[in-house]
Amino acid sequence: MGQWENQPEDYGGVEFWSDPERTGWLTKQGEYIKTWRRRWFVLKQGKLFWFKESTITRASKPRGIIPVASCLTVKGAEDVLNKQNAFELSTRTDTMYFIADSEKEKEDWINSIGRSIVQHSRSVTDSEVVDYDNKK
C-alpha cells in the first residue's frame, strides 16, 4: 500500500510543475476511507502526482504519487463501480479507482497512463536472466 502514499520530497527528480505529459481533474477514491475526492492530476516521467489545487508551482506539495512502472494495467471500470467514465489502475497488490469528467477524458487518461506504463516498466535484461541449466 505504501507505494501509493506521498513520499515527501521524493519526486525522483521530476519537475512536475513544468511541461507535464497530461494534467486534469479526476475524482479519486480514497485508499482507506472510500470517499470520492476531486483532485488535480499530473502525469510526468513515469509518475502520476495528485494535488488539491490545479495551480502547480515548484513549491506545490503532491497529496500522493503513483510510480506507473509499478502498475500492471489501466482500464475502464464502469462495470466494476457502476459509474460512468470510471477507470482503474492496478499493481500486483492494489487497485485505485478514478472517474473522469467525460468519456473522452477517460480514454485520454487510459491511453496516456498506458503509454507511460510501457515506457517506464523495467524489462528483464540479459544480465538478470538466470539459466540454472548452464551454471557450472
mmCIF file of C-alpha atoms in Angstrom:
data_model
loop_
_atom_site.group_PDB
_atom_site.id
_atom_site.type_symbol
_atom_site.label_atom_id
_atom_site.label_comp_id
_atom_site.label_asym_id
_atom_site.label_seq_id
_atom_site.Cartn_x
_atom_site.Cartn_y
_atom_site.Cartn_z
ATOM 1 C CA MET A 1 0.000 0.000 0.000
ATOM 2 C CA GLY A 2 2.874 2.371 0.741
ATOM 3 C CA GLN A 3 3.694 2.957 -2.915
ATOM 4 C CA TRP A 4 0.501 4.999 -3.321
ATOM 5 C CA GLU A 5 1.407 7.285 -0.442
ATOM 6 C CA ASN A 6 3.088 10.640 -0.606
ATOM 7 C CA GLN A 7 6.811 10.265 -0.035
ATOM 8 C CA PRO A 8 7.776 13.820 0.967
ATOM 9 C CA GLU A 9 10.412 15.427 -1.230
ATOM 10 C CA ASP A 10 10.980 12.140 -3.083
ATOM 11 C CA TYR A 11 9.790 13.125 -6.533
ATOM 12 C CA GLY A 12 12.562 11.244 -8.332
ATOM 13 C CA GLY A 13 13.898 14.476 -9.777
ATOM 14 C CA VAL A 14 10.624 15.020 -11.658
ATOM 15 C CA GLU A 15 9.798 18.692 -12.144
ATOM 16 C CA PHE A 16 6.044 18.125 -12.023
ATOM 17 C CA TRP A 17 5.350 21.872 -12.294
ATOM 18 C CA SER A 18 6.725 22.226 -15.840
ATOM 19 C CA ASP A 19 5.775 20.569 -19.158
ATOM 20 C CA PRO A 20 3.727 17.626 -17.861
ATOM 21 C CA GLU A 21 2.627 14.891 -20.270
ATOM 22 C CA ARG A 22 -1.005 15.198 -19.098
ATOM 23 C CA THR A 23 -2.921 17.150 -16.471
ATOM 24 C CA GLY A 24 -6.550 17.320 -15.445
ATOM 25 C CA TRP A 25 -9.209 16.886 -12.806
ATOM 26 C CA LEU A 26 -10.160 13.349 -11.833
ATOM 27 C CA THR A 27 -12.286 12.107 -8.981
ATOM 28 C CA LYS A 28 -10.282 9.586 -6.967
ATOM 29 C CA GLN A 29 -11.440 7.067 -4.422
ATOM 30 C CA GLY A 30 -9.610 7.300 -1.094
ATOM 31 C CA GLU A 31 -7.276 4.480 -0.172
ATOM 32 C CA TYR A 32 -8.516 3.818 3.367
ATOM 33 C CA ILE A 33 -11.681 5.891 3.657
ATOM 34 C CA LYS A 34 -13.503 5.056 0.440
ATOM 35 C CA THR A 35 -14.896 8.530 -0.206
ATOM 36 C CA TRP A 36 -14.588 10.202 -3.603
ATOM 37 C CA ARG A 37 -12.480 13.361 -3.852
ATOM 38 C CA ARG A 38 -11.779 15.601 -6.816
ATOM 39 C CA ARG A 39 -8.033 16.063 -7.338
ATOM 40 C CA TRP A 40 -5.769 17.663 -9.945
ATOM 41 C CA PHE A 41 -3.560 15.006 -11.557
ATOM 42 C CA VAL A 42 -0.214 15.492 -13.262
ATOM 43 C CA LEU A 43 1.451 12.714 -15.287
ATOM 44 C CA LYS A 44 5.139 13.209 -15.942
ATOM 45 C CA GLN A 45 8.173 10.949 -16.421
ATOM 46 C CA GLY A 46 6.519 7.795 -15.160
ATOM 47 C CA LYS A 47 4.907 9.322 -12.083
ATOM 48 C CA LEU A 48 1.285 10.240 -11.513
ATOM 49 C CA PHE A 49 1.019 13.055 -8.951
ATOM 50 C CA TRP A 50 -2.162 14.461 -7.427
ATOM 51 C CA PHE A 51 -2.877 17.773 -5.757
ATOM 52 C CA LYS A 52 -5.800 19.588 -4.148
ATOM 53 C CA GLU A 53 -5.378 22.636 -6.415
ATOM 54 C CA SER A 54 -4.823 22.985 -10.168
ATOM 55 C CA THR A 55 -2.271 25.808 -9.818
ATOM 56 C CA ILE A 56 1.002 23.885 -9.607
ATOM 57 C CA THR A 57 4.343 25.526 -8.797
ATOM 58 C CA ARG A 58 7.751 24.339 -7.679
ATOM 59 C CA ALA A 59 6.541 24.797 -4.076
ATOM 60 C CA SER A 60 3.419 22.636 -4.532
ATOM 61 C CA LYS A 61 3.255 19.509 -2.395
ATOM 62 C CA PRO A 62 1.672 16.458 -4.022
ATOM 63 C CA ARG A 63 -1.041 14.726 -1.977
ATOM 64 C CA GLY A 64 0.214 11.452 -3.430
ATOM 65 C CA ILE A 65 2.356 9.852 -6.113
ATOM 66 C CA ILE A 66 1.937 6.658 -8.102
ATOM 67 C CA PRO A 67 5.039 5.298 -9.864
ATOM 68 C CA VAL A 68 3.393 3.988 -13.029
ATOM 69 C CA ALA A 69 6.217 1.490 -13.626
ATOM 70 C CA SER A 70 4.750 -0.494 -10.715
ATOM 71 C CA CYS A 71 1.358 -0.607 -12.454
ATOM 72 C CA LEU A 72 0.283 -3.602 -14.482
ATOM 73 C CA THR A 73 -2.976 -2.416 -16.035
ATOM 74 C CA VAL A 74 -5.086 0.654 -16.655
ATOM 75 C CA LYS A 75 -8.574 0.021 -17.997
ATOM 76 C CA GLY A 76 -12.193 1.086 -17.910
ATOM 77 C CA ALA A 77 -14.084 0.213 -14.722
ATOM 78 C CA GLU A 78 -17.666 1.378 -15.321
ATOM 79 C CA ASP A 79 -18.927 -2.167 -14.777
ATOM 80 C CA VAL A 80 -16.962 -2.576 -11.523
ATOM 81 C CA LEU A 81 -18.070 0.724 -9.974
ATOM 82 C CA ASN A 82 -21.362 1.158 -11.790
ATOM 83 C CA LYS A 83 -20.278 4.737 -12.569
ATOM 84 C CA GLN A 84 -19.819 6.408 -15.956
ATOM 85 C CA ASN A 85 -16.281 7.358 -17.113
ATOM 86 C CA ALA A 86 -14.634 5.249 -14.393
ATOM 87 C CA PHE A 87 -11.267 3.578 -14.815
ATOM 88 C CA GLU A 88 -8.856 1.607 -12.670
ATOM 89 C CA LEU A 89 -5.096 1.494 -12.246
ATOM 90 C CA SER A 90 -3.725 -1.757 -10.801
ATOM 91 C CA THR A 91 -0.469 -3.047 -9.360
ATOM 92 C CA ARG A 92 0.124 -6.625 -8.195
ATOM 93 C CA THR A 93 -1.408 -5.817 -4.802
ATOM 94 C CA ASP A 94 -3.659 -2.750 -5.169
ATOM 95 C CA THR A 95 -6.262 -1.209 -7.440
ATOM 96 C CA MET A 96 -7.076 2.507 -7.491
ATOM 97 C CA TYR A 97 -10.273 3.870 -8.992
ATOM 98 C CA PHE A 98 -10.820 7.165 -10.806
ATOM 99 C CA ILE A 99 -13.706 8.926 -12.518
ATOM 100 C CA ALA A 100 -13.082 11.301 -15.417
ATOM 101 C CA ASP A 101 -15.402 14.156 -16.424
ATOM 102 C CA SER A 102 -16.190 12.649 -19.839
ATOM 103 C CA GLU A 103 -15.724 9.518 -21.941
ATOM 104 C CA LYS A 104 -13.030 11.302 -23.970
ATOM 105 C CA GLU A 105 -11.141 12.360 -20.818
ATOM 106 C CA LYS A 106 -11.311 8.776 -19.532
ATOM 107 C CA GLU A 107 -9.935 7.390 -22.809
ATOM 108 C CA ASP A 108 -7.204 10.056 -22.938
ATOM 109 C CA TRP A 109 -6.079 9.245 -19.376
ATOM 110 C CA ILE A 110 -6.123 5.485 -20.038
ATOM 111 C CA ASN A 111 -4.041 5.988 -23.203
ATOM 112 C CA SER A 112 -1.553 8.358 -21.539
ATOM 113 C CA ILE A 113 -1.094 6.201 -18.435
ATOM 114 C CA GLY A 114 -0.884 3.043 -20.585
ATOM 115 C CA ARG A 115 1.830 4.613 -22.727
ATOM 116 C CA SER A 116 3.701 5.675 -19.584
ATOM 117 C CA ILE A 117 3.479 2.150 -18.106
ATOM 118 C CA VAL A 118 5.033 0.718 -21.280
ATOM 119 C CA GLN A 119 7.769 3.390 -21.409
ATOM 120 C CA HIS A 120 8.757 3.121 -17.741
ATOM 121 C CA SER A 121 8.261 -0.519 -16.817
ATOM 122 C CA ARG A 122 11.557 -2.286 -16.370
ATOM 123 C CA SER A 123 12.089 -5.078 -18.817
ATOM 124 C CA VAL A 124 14.261 -8.004 -17.853
ATOM 125 C CA THR A 125 17.790 -7.605 -19.158
ATOM 126 C CA ASP A 126 20.107 -10.425 -20.176
ATOM 127 C CA SER A 127 22.209 -9.915 -17.046
ATOM 128 C CA GLU A 128 19.124 -10.591 -14.890
ATOM 129 C CA VAL A 129 18.268 -13.873 -16.573
ATOM 130 C CA VAL A 130 19.437 -16.836 -14.566
ATOM 131 C CA ASP A 131 19.783 -20.065 -16.537
ATOM 132 C CA TYR A 132 20.392 -22.807 -13.995
ATOM 133 C CA ASP A 133 20.924 -25.390 -16.757
ATOM 134 C CA ASN A 134 24.048 -23.595 -17.930
ATOM 135 C CA LYS A 135 25.529 -22.813 -14.488
ATOM 136 C CA LYS A 136 28.729 -24.653 -13.707
#
